[in-house]
């Protein structure tokens, strides 16, 4: 998304100037205005874009679906156009991605936990590995679920 890209430097002033120049936008449109997503603002210096490619920058609404209303209102954003709503379902939709990303590391951690669980006074015990390994893997699974499910649900109150 644009906000993350702006924060990590992949959507910024130089990128906007480069894209406008490469697309030869000045030959395609008769105005010199760009409407950029509001959440891209941290990475874009509007005055430098104007110097770099001759286009002025207006920061539009957060969501693309509001652009028509934004234009119809004379490029004025209503308060709702400036606000991001991140509901519980919006947050939970990412849970499978989070869990999938943890499968390989959790698999290796499970093997390590079982092996370490078997280490004891008698060097190594399969019984101890099973007993302590299960407890450790349950704790690992609880941690993954807490991070991937519980935290996103409780995010507004944390």
Tab-separated table of C-alpha atoms in Angstrom:
chain	number	residue	atom	x	y	z
A	1	UNK	CA	0.000	0.000	0.000
A	2	UNK	CA	1.015	3.594	-0.515
A	3	UNK	CA	1.451	4.395	3.168
A	4	UNK	CA	3.930	1.566	3.709
A	5	UNK	CA	5.698	2.355	0.439
A	6	UNK	CA	6.038	6.008	1.449
A	7	UNK	CA	7.395	4.987	4.835
A	8	UNK	CA	10.019	2.677	3.374
A	9	UNK	CA	11.011	5.044	0.594
A	10	UNK	CA	9.653	3.201	-2.454
A	11	UNK	CA	6.920	5.773	-3.124
A	12	UNK	CA	8.501	9.169	-2.904
A	13	UNK	CA	9.321	12.428	-4.600
A	14	UNK	CA	11.899	11.018	-7.010
A	15	UNK	CA	9.636	8.128	-8.005
A	16	UNK	CA	6.731	10.476	-8.782
A	17	UNK	CA	8.978	12.755	-10.851
A	18	UNK	CA	10.487	9.787	-12.688
A	19	UNK	CA	7.099	8.242	-13.505
A	20	UNK	CA	5.596	11.532	-14.688
A	21	UNK	CA	8.630	12.161	-16.882
A	22	UNK	CA	8.822	8.605	-18.273
A	23	UNK	CA	5.106	8.611	-19.079
A	24	UNK	CA	5.532	12.002	-20.783
A	25	UNK	CA	2.431	13.085	-18.907
A	26	UNK	CA	2.940	16.724	-19.887
A	27	UNK	CA	2.263	15.665	-23.508
A	28	UNK	CA	-0.903	13.785	-22.576
A	29	UNK	CA	-2.776	16.240	-20.339
A	30	UNK	CA	-3.283	19.979	-20.616
A	31	UNK	CA	-3.238	20.631	-16.867
A	32	UNK	CA	-0.296	20.360	-14.518
A	33	UNK	CA	-1.922	18.777	-11.455
A	34	UNK	CA	-1.383	15.407	-9.822
A	35	UNK	CA	-3.746	13.950	-7.266
A	36	UNK	CA	-1.751	11.669	-5.011
A	37	UNK	CA	-3.119	9.470	-2.243
A	38	UNK	CA	-3.140	11.231	1.115
A	39	UNK	CA	-1.260	8.382	2.760
A	40	UNK	CA	1.595	8.880	0.293
A	41	UNK	CA	2.240	12.370	1.652
A	42	UNK	CA	4.999	11.347	4.105
A	43	UNK	CA	7.191	10.283	1.200
A	44	UNK	CA	6.463	13.059	-1.297
A	45	UNK	CA	7.656	16.666	-1.123
A	46	UNK	CA	5.088	18.497	-3.260
A	47	UNK	CA	7.333	21.536	-3.843
A	48	UNK	CA	10.114	19.286	-5.154
A	49	UNK	CA	7.708	17.481	-7.493
A	50	UNK	CA	6.684	20.859	-8.920
A	51	UNK	CA	10.340	21.795	-9.446
A	52	UNK	CA	11.212	18.379	-10.862
A	53	UNK	CA	8.458	17.871	-13.409
A	54	UNK	CA	6.283	20.991	-13.418
A	55	UNK	CA	3.218	19.343	-11.896
A	56	UNK	CA	1.625	20.585	-8.689
A	57	UNK	CA	0.544	18.002	-6.139
A	58	UNK	CA	-2.811	17.786	-4.396
A	59	UNK	CA	-3.310	15.112	-1.785
A	60	UNK	CA	-6.576	13.349	-2.445
A	61	UNK	CA	-8.703	11.110	-0.281
A	62	UNK	CA	-7.467	8.026	1.530
A	63	UNK	CA	-9.544	5.642	-0.582
A	64	UNK	CA	-9.625	5.594	-4.387
A	65	UNK	CA	-13.409	5.138	-4.376
A	66	UNK	CA	-13.732	8.709	-3.013
A	67	UNK	CA	-11.850	10.407	-5.874
A	68	UNK	CA	-15.007	11.234	-7.853
A	69	UNK	CA	-16.616	12.902	-4.812
A	70	UNK	CA	-13.323	14.663	-4.090
A	71	UNK	CA	-13.241	16.119	-7.626
A	72	UNK	CA	-16.951	17.019	-7.566
A	73	UNK	CA	-16.343	18.933	-4.317
A	74	UNK	CA	-13.680	21.059	-6.000
A	75	UNK	CA	-10.796	18.919	-4.753
A	76	UNK	CA	-11.907	19.313	-1.151
A	77	UNK	CA	-11.910	16.251	1.060
A	78	UNK	CA	-14.578	15.684	3.655
A	79	UNK	CA	-13.457	14.451	7.089
A	80	UNK	CA	-14.566	10.906	6.197
A	81	UNK	CA	-12.313	11.015	3.113
A	82	UNK	CA	-9.327	11.708	5.370
A	83	UNK	CA	-9.984	8.909	7.849
A	84	UNK	CA	-8.937	5.275	7.613
A	85	UNK	CA	-11.359	2.821	9.144
A	86	UNK	CA	-9.721	-0.496	9.945
A	87	UNK	CA	-12.526	-2.684	11.269
A	88	UNK	CA	-12.100	-6.014	13.034
A	89	UNK	CA	-12.798	-8.015	9.862
A	90	UNK	CA	-10.290	-5.878	7.939
A	91	UNK	CA	-7.679	-6.847	10.511
A	92	UNK	CA	-8.686	-10.514	10.727
A	93	UNK	CA	-8.524	-10.927	6.958
A	94	UNK	CA	-4.734	-10.792	7.347
A	95	UNK	CA	-4.649	-13.656	9.863
A	96	UNK	CA	-4.119	-16.431	7.273
A	97	UNK	CA	-1.213	-14.473	5.797
A	98	UNK	CA	0.377	-14.079	9.226
A	99	UNK	CA	-0.074	-17.742	10.103
A	100	UNK	CA	1.171	-18.936	6.705
A	101	UNK	CA	4.274	-16.803	7.104
A	102	UNK	CA	4.967	-18.481	10.438
A	103	UNK	CA	4.592	-22.099	9.270
A	104	UNK	CA	8.201	-22.741	8.259
A	105	UNK	CA	9.808	-21.008	11.277
A	106	UNK	CA	7.274	-22.680	13.592
A	107	UNK	CA	8.063	-26.063	12.043
A	108	UNK	CA	11.776	-25.623	12.723
A	109	UNK	CA	11.030	-24.317	16.210
A	110	UNK	CA	8.853	-27.389	16.872
A	111	UNK	CA	11.690	-29.735	15.941
A	112	UNK	CA	14.117	-27.755	18.114
A	113	UNK	CA	11.688	-27.690	21.050
A	114	UNK	CA	11.180	-31.452	20.940
A	115	UNK	CA	14.925	-32.086	20.725
A	116	UNK	CA	15.710	-29.669	23.551
A	117	UNK	CA	12.846	-31.106	25.590
A	118	UNK	CA	14.557	-34.488	25.554
A	119	UNK	CA	17.824	-33.221	27.004
A	120	UNK	CA	18.191	-34.027	30.681
A	121	UNK	CA	20.333	-35.756	33.302
A	122	UNK	CA	20.349	-39.006	31.318
A	123	UNK	CA	21.559	-37.101	28.211
A	124	UNK	CA	18.460	-37.676	26.033
A	125	UNK	CA	15.059	-39.184	26.772
A	126	UNK	CA	12.312	-39.730	24.202
A	127	UNK	CA	9.729	-39.680	26.993
A	128	UNK	CA	10.976	-36.304	28.227
A	129	UNK	CA	11.179	-35.008	24.647
A	130	UNK	CA	7.557	-35.941	24.092
A	131	UNK	CA	6.309	-34.605	27.441
A	132	UNK	CA	8.197	-31.303	27.461
A	133	UNK	CA	8.079	-30.925	23.685
A	134	UNK	CA	4.278	-31.022	23.638
A	135	UNK	CA	4.095	-28.339	26.335
A	136	UNK	CA	6.584	-26.151	24.458
A	137	UNK	CA	4.772	-26.567	21.128
A	138	UNK	CA	1.434	-25.701	22.757
A	139	UNK	CA	3.066	-22.531	24.123
A	140	UNK	CA	4.474	-21.777	20.641
A	141	UNK	CA	1.040	-22.244	19.044
A	142	UNK	CA	-0.545	-20.023	21.701
A	143	UNK	CA	2.026	-17.323	20.956
A	144	UNK	CA	1.372	-17.506	17.221
A	145	UNK	CA	-2.398	-17.324	17.748
A	146	UNK	CA	-1.991	-14.432	20.178
A	147	UNK	CA	0.039	-12.526	17.616
A	148	UNK	CA	-2.037	-13.406	14.554
A	149	UNK	CA	-5.571	-13.393	15.995
A	150	UNK	CA	-5.864	-11.899	19.479
A	151	UNK	CA	-3.659	-8.853	18.884
A	152	UNK	CA	-5.468	-7.745	15.684
A	153	UNK	CA	-8.859	-8.149	17.381
A	154	UNK	CA	-7.794	-6.138	20.439
A	155	UNK	CA	-5.712	-3.593	18.497
A	156	UNK	CA	-8.046	-0.612	19.068
A	157	UNK	CA	-7.784	-1.096	22.836
A	158	UNK	CA	-4.105	-1.979	23.155
